[in-house]
Amino acid sequence: MSATYSFFGAVEKSFDKAAAFTKWEKGILEQIRACNSVYQMRFPVKMDDGTIEVIEAYRVQHSHHKTPCKGGIRFSTEVNQDEVMALAALMTYKCAIVNVPFGGGKGGIKIDPRKHSVYELEKITRRYTSELVKKNFIGPGTDVPAPDYGTGEREMAWIVDTYASLKPGELDAAGCVTGKPITQGGVRGRREATGLGVFYGIREVCNMPDVMSKLGLGTGVEGKRVIVQGLGNVGYHSAKFFQDAGAKIVALAEYEGSIYNYDGLDVDAVFQHRKATKSILNFPGATNCVKNTDALELDCDILIPAALENVINGDNAPRIKAKVIGEAANGPLTPEADEVFAQKGILVIPDMFLNAGGVTVSYFEWLKNLSHVRYGRLEKRFTENQNNAIIAQIEGTTGKKVDQKVKQDILHGPDEVDLVYSGLEETMITAVNEVMDCWRANPSIPDMRTAAYVVAINKVATSYAELGIFP
Ligand code: GLU
C-alpha cells in the first residue's frame, strides 16, 4: 500500500461524490460521514517463549443511528486506525442498503496470525475482548463483532466465552458476537454467507438484459469466465458457488502467486492442492503467473477481488480486461480505478452491498440468539405434515402417483440453513434492484458505487431525521 493512500479518505471521497446527488443539508451529511467513536488500545501479552509483546488494537464505532454497532474484527499486520475507520464506515452504508438495523463498526488487531501459536492467539483475543468489555465496546445491544480477514469461528468462540464469563447471568450474552460455531450459538449458513451473497448479487446483475447487452454479454451466469483473487473464506465460497452454477473459473490468485487455465480450474482441487503444498502454484494442468496480481489482468468476463483493499488502483486499472468487477473484499478498488472503469464502461458492483451477505446472516444469527430458538424448529414438521396431506389429496383425486423425487422436494419442510439461504437471497436481490433503480432513475450518476452510496445516505439520513436529531 502506498504511504500516502488513505482508505478512509477514499471512502470520504466516494461519499462526497454521492452526497451531491442527494437533497440533505450539509450538517446531516457531515454527521453521517464522521466516525463517532475510535477506541485505540495497547495491552501486554506474554508469549510462549516468556517474552512480553505489546499489542496494538482498535474498535471503531462509525455510527449510532441504529444500535448495536456491527462489523468484523481483523487480524493483520496492516491494521491501522485509518483502515479500521474506513471499514467501520463501509459497515454503516452496507447495513443501510441491505436493511440490517445496525450502526457501522469494525475492529482490528495488528498481528500476523500465522506467526502466533493457537494459545497466543487465544490469549490475545481474550484480552482484547476484556478491554472491549471494560469500555462498554461490546455487547448484544451496544456493539457486536464478527469474523473478518484473519479471523473465524474459533476467535468468535473465544470472544463469546470471555464476554459471558465477565457478565454472568446475562441472558442474551450469546448475541455479543456473530460468526460463532453452531455449538456456541452460531447459525447454519454463516460461514459461506459472504461468498453466497456475492454470487446472488452478481447473478442478479447478470440476469438484467439491459445491463448485460451494454457490456456485450449474454444474460445468466452459465458459461461466464470468472477470475477470483483470494482463496480465503469469501474467495473460496464465491468461486465455488460460481462453479456450481456453471461458470468457468479461469484463474485464481493468492498472495504467493496466481494460476490460470482457460479450460477452467476445479476450485476444490486447487484448495486441496494449496493445503497440501502450502502454495497455489504448480497446480496440475494450470499455468503459473509471475506475480500474484498478474491474474487480475487476464481476459475474463467477471473479476472478483476477494482479499484486501487497494489491489486495483490507478496503475493497473487500465490493464484490467474484465467486463464486470464484483467487489467481494472491502475497498479493493481505489477512487482512481473507479474513474478508469466508469470511462471504459466496465461495470463495478460495489463492496458496500455486494459483500453484505456476511452481515446479513450475522443479523439472522443475532436474532436467533435473542430469540433463543433455532430457525425452523417450530414450523418444519408442521409444514411437512401439511405438504404430505396435499400430496395425498392430489394422488387420490388424479389416481396417479407423484414422482418420488418431486415428492421429496415438496415434502421437505424448511431447515435452518434453507431459511437462512432464502433470507439472504431475498436480501441480495432486493438490494441490487434498489441500487440499480436509483441509478436508472438518475443517469447522471457516474457509476454503481455512487448509486449505492446515494441509497445508503438517503436511508441513514432518513433514520437520523426520524430520530429527531436534526429538528
Ligand atoms: N466482516 C464482515 C464484513 O465486512 C462481516 C461483518 C458482520 O458480520 O458483522 O461485512
CSV table of C-alpha atoms in Angstrom, one decimal, residues 9 34 55 78 92 146 156 170 172 181-182 242 251 254 271 275 284 286 300 305 311 316 335 342 356 403 415 458:
chain,number,residue,atom,x,y,z
A,9,GLY,CA,-10.0,9.3,2.6
A,34,ALA,CA,-17.9,11.3,10.5
A,55,ILE,CA,-0.3,-5.5,21.2
A,78,GLU,CA,-1.6,-3.9,8.0
A,92,THR,CA,-22.7,1.8,8.2
A,146,ALA,CA,-17.9,-10.8,13.8
A,156,MET,CA,-15.6,-15.7,17.9
A,170,GLU,CA,-26.6,-12.1,31.1
A,172,ASP,CA,-28.5,-12.6,25.7
A,181,PRO,CA,-19.5,-22.1,15.8
A,182,ILE,CA,-23.0,-23.7,15.7
A,242,PHE,CA,-20.0,-19.7,-9.4
A,251,ALA,CA,-7.8,-18.0,-12.8
A,254,GLU,CA,-3.3,-15.9,-3.7
A,271,PHE,CA,-7.9,-25.6,-2.5
A,275,LYS,CA,-3.5,-27.1,1.6
A,284,PRO,CA,-1.5,-29.8,-12.4
A,286,ALA,CA,-2.6,-24.8,-14.9
A,300,CYS,CA,-12.4,-12.8,-18.4
A,305,PRO,CA,-11.2,-9.4,-5.9
A,311,VAL,CA,-5.4,-4.0,-5.1
A,316,ASN,CA,-3.2,-1.4,-13.0
A,335,PRO,CA,-11.3,6.0,-6.5
A,342,ALA,CA,-16.5,4.4,-15.5
A,356,ALA,CA,-23.2,-7.7,2.7
A,403,ASP,CA,-42.8,-38.7,-8.9
A,415,ASP,CA,-34.4,-26.4,7.9
A,458,ASN,CA,-30.8,8.5,2.0
